mmCIF file with all atom_site columns, C-alpha atoms in Angstrom:
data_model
loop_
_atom_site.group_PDB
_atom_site.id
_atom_site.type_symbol
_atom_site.label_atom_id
_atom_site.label_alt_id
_atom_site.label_comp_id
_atom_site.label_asym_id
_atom_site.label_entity_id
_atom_site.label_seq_id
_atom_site.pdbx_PDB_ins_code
_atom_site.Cartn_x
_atom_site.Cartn_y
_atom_site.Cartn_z
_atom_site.occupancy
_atom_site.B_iso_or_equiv
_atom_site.pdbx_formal_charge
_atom_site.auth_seq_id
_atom_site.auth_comp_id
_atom_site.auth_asym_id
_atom_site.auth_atom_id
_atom_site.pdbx_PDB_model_num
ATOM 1   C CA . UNK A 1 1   ? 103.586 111.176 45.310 1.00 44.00 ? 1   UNK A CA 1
ATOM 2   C CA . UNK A 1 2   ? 103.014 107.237 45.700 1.00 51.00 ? 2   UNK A CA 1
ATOM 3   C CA . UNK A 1 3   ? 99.993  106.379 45.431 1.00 53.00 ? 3   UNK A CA 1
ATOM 4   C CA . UNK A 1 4   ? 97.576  103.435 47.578 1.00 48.00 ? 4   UNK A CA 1
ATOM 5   C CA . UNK A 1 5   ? 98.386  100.829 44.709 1.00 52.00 ? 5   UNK A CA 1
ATOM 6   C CA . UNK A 1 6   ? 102.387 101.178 46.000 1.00 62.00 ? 6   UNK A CA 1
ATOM 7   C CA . UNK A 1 7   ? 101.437 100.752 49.977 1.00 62.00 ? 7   UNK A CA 1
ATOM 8   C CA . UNK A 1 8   ? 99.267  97.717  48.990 1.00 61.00 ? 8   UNK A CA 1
ATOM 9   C CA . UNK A 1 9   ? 102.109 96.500  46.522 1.00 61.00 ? 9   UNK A CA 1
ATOM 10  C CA . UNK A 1 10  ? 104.564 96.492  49.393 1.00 64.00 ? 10  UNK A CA 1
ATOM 11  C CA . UNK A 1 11  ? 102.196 94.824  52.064 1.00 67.00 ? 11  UNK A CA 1
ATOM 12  C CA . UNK A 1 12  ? 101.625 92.038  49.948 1.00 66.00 ? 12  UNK A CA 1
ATOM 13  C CA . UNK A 1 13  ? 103.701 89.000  50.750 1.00 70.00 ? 13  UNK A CA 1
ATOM 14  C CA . UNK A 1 14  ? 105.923 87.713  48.303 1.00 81.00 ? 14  UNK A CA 1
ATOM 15  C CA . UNK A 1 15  ? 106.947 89.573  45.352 1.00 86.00 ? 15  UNK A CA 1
ATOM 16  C CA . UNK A 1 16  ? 104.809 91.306  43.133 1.00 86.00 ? 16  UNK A CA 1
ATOM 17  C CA . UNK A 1 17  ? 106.049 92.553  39.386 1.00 88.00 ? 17  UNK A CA 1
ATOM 18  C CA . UNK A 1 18  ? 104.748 94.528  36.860 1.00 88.00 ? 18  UNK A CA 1
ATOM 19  C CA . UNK A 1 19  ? 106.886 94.358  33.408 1.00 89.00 ? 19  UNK A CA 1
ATOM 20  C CA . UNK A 1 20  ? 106.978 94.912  29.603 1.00 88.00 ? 20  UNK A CA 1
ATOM 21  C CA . UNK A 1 21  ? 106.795 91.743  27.094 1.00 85.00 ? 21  UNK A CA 1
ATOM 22  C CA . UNK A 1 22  ? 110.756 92.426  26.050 1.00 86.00 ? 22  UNK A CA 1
ATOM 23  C CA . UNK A 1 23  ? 112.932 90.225  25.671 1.00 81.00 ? 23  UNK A CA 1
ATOM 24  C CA . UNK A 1 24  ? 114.667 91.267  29.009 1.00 83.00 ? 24  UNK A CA 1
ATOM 25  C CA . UNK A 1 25  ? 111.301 91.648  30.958 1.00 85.00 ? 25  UNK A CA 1
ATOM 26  C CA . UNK A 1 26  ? 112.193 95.080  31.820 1.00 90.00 ? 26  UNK A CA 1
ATOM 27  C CA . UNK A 1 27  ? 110.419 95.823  35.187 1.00 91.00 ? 27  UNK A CA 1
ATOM 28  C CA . UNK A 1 28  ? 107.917 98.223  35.270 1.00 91.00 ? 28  UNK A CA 1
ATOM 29  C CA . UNK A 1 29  ? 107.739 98.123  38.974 1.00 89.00 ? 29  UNK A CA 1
ATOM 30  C CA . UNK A 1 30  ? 108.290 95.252  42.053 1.00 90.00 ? 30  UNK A CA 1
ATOM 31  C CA . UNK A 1 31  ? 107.698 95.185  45.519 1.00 89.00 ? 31  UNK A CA 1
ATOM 32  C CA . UNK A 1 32  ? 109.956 94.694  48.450 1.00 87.00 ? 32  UNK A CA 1
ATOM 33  C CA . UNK A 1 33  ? 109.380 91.027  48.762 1.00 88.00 ? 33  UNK A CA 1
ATOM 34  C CA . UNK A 1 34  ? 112.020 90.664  46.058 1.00 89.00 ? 34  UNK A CA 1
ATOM 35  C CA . UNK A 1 35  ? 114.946 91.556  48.483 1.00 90.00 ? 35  UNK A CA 1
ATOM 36  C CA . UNK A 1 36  ? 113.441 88.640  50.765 1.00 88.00 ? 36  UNK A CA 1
ATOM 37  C CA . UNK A 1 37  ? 113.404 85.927  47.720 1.00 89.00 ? 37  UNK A CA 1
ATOM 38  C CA . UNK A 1 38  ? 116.154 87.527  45.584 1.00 94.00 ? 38  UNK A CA 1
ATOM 39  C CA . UNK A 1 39  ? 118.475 89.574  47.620 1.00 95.00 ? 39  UNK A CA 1
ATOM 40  C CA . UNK A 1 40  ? 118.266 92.711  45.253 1.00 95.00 ? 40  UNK A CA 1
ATOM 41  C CA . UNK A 1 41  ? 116.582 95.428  46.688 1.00 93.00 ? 41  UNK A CA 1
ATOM 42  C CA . UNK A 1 42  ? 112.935 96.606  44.149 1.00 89.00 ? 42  UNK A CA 1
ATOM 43  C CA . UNK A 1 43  ? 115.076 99.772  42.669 1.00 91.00 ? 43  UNK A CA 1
ATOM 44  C CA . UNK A 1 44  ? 117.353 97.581  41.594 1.00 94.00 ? 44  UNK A CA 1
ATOM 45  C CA . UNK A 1 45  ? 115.671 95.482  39.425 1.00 94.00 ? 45  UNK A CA 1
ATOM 46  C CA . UNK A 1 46  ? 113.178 98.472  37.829 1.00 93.00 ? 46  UNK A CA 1
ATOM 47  C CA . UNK A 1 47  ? 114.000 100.050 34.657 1.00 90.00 ? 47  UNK A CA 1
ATOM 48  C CA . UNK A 1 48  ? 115.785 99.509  31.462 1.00 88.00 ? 48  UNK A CA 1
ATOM 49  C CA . UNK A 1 49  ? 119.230 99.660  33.152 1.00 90.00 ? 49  UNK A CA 1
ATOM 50  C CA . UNK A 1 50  ? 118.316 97.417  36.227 1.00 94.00 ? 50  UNK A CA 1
ATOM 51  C CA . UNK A 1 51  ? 119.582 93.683  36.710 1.00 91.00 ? 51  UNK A CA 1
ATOM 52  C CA . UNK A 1 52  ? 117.771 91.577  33.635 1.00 88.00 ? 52  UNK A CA 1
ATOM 53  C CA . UNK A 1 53  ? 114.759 89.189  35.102 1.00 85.00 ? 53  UNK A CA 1
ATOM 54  C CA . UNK A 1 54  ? 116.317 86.667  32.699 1.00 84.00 ? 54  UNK A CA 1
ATOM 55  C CA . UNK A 1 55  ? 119.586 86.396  34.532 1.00 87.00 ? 55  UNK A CA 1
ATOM 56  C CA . UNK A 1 56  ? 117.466 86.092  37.531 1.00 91.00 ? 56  UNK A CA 1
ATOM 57  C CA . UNK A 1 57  ? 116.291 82.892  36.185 1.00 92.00 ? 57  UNK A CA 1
ATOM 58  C CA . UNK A 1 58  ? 117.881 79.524  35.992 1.00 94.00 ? 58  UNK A CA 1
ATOM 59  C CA . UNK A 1 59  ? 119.163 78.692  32.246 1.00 92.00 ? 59  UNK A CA 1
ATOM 60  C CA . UNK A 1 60  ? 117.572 75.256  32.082 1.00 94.00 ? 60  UNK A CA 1
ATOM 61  C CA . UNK A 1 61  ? 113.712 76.848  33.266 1.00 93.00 ? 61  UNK A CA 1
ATOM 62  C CA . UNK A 1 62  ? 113.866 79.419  30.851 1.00 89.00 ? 62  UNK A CA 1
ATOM 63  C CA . UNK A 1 63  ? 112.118 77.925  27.333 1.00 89.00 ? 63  UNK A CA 1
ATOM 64  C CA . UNK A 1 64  ? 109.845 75.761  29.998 1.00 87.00 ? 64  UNK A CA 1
ATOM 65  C CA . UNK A 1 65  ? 108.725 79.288  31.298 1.00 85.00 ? 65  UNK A CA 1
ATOM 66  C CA . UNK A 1 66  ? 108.874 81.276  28.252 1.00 86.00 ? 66  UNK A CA 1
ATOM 67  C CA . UNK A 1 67  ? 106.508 78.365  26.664 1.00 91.00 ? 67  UNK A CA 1
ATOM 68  C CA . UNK A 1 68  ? 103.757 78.533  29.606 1.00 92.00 ? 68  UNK A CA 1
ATOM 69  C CA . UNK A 1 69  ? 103.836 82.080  29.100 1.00 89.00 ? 69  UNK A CA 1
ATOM 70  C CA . UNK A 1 70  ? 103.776 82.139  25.544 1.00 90.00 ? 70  UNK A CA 1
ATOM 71  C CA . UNK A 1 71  ? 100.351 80.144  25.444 1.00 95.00 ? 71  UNK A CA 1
ATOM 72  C CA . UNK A 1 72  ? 99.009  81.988  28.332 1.00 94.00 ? 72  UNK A CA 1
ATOM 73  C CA . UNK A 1 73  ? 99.503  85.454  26.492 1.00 92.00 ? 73  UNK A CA 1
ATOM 74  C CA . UNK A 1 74  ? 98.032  83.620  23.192 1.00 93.00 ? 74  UNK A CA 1
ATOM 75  C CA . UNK A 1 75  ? 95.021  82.905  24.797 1.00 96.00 ? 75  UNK A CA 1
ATOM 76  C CA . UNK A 1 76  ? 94.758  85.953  26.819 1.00 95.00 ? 76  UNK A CA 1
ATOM 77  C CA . UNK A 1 77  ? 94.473  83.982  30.036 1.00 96.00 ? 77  UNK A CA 1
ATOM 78  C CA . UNK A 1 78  ? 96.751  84.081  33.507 1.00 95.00 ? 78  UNK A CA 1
ATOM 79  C CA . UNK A 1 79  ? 99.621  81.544  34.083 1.00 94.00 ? 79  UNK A CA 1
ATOM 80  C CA . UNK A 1 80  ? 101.636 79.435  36.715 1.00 93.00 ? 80  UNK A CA 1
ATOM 81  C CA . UNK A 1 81  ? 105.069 78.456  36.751 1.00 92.00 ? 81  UNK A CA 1
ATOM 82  C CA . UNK A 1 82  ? 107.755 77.488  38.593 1.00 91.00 ? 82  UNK A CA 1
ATOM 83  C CA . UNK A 1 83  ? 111.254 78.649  38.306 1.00 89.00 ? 83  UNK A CA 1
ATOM 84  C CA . UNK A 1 84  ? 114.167 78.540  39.924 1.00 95.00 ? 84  UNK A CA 1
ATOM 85  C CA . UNK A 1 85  ? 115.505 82.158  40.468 1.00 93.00 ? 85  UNK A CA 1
ATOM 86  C CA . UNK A 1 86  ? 119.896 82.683  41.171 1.00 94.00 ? 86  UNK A CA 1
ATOM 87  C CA . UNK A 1 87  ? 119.535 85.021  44.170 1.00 95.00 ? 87  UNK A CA 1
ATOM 88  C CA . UNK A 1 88  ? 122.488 87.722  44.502 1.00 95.00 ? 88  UNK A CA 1
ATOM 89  C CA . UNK A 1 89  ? 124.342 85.593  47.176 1.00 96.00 ? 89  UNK A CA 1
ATOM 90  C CA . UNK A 1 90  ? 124.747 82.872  44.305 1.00 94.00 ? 90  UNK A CA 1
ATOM 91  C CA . UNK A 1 91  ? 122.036 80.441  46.180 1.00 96.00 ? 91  UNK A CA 1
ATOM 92  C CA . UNK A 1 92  ? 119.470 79.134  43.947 1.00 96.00 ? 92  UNK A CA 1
ATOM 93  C CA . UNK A 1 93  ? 115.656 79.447  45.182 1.00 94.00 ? 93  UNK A CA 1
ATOM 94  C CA . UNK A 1 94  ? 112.678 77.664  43.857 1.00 93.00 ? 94  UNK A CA 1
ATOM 95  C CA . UNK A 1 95  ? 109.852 80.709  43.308 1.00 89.00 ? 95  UNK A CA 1
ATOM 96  C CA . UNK A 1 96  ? 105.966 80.307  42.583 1.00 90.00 ? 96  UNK A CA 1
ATOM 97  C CA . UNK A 1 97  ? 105.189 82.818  39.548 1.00 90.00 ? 97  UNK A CA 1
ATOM 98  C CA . UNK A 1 98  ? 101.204 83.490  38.845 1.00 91.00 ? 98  UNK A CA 1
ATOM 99  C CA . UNK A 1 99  ? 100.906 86.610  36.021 1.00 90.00 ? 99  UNK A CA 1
ATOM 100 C CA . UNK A 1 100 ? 98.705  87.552  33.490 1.00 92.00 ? 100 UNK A CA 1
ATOM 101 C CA . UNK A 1 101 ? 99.164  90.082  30.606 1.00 92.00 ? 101 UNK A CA 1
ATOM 102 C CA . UNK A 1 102 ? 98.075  93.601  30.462 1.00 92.00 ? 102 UNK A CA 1
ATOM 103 C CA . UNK A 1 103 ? 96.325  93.856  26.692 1.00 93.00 ? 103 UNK A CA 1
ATOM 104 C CA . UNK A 1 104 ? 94.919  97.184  25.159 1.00 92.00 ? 104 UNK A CA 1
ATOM 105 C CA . UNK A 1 105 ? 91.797  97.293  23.519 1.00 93.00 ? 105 UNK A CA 1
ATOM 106 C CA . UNK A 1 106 ? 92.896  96.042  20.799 1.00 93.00 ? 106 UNK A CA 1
ATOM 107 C CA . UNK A 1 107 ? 94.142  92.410  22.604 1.00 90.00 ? 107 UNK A CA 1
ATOM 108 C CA . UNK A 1 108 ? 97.826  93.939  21.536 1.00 90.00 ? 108 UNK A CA 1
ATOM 109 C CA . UNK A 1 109 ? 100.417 92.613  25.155 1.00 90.00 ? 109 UNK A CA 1
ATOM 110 C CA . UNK A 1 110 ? 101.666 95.729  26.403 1.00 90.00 ? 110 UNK A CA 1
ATOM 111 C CA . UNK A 1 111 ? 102.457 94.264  30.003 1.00 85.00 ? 111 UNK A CA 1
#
């Protein structure tokens, strides 16, 4: 049974992810705003089998991104970037990413 977190999720605009500190960035969960900016429906982009988030995003963005997010997570704090994401029709599209990590108590990234 979904719960109000999903309905709120998927009312949200944009896209909104939730996903592990991998090295794929295996989705956790995403709303349906990423069919809108992406052109992959949300199932297919969840789970350890799903298209990788780092195919997603254009080659020459990735160490920029990967560096933002590296010293966010460092310092425990959120982040902003911009990448630009391949959509499924090939197109590219510029995307506005704000995140912040999920850390257990004992400041261990486990989202």
């Amino acid at each position: 049974m979904a719960d109000h977190r999903d309905a709120l999720h998927n009312i949200l605009p944009g896209m909104l992810y939730r996903c592990l500190p991998d090295e794929r960035f295996t989705m956790l969960s995403v709303s349906d705003g990423a069919e809108a900016l992406l052109g992959y429906s949300a199932a297919e982009l969840v789970g350890p089998d799903a298209v990788p988030w780092r195919e997603l995003i254009h080659a020459d963005d990735h160490e920029l991104g990967r560096e933002v997010i590296r010293r966010a997570v460092a310092a425990q704090r959120p982040f902003e970037t911009e990448f630009r994401f391949r959509r499924r029709d090939g197109l590219l599209r510029w995307g506005f990413v704000r995140g912040q990590g999920v850390f257990d108590d004992a400041g261990a990234l486990i989202a």
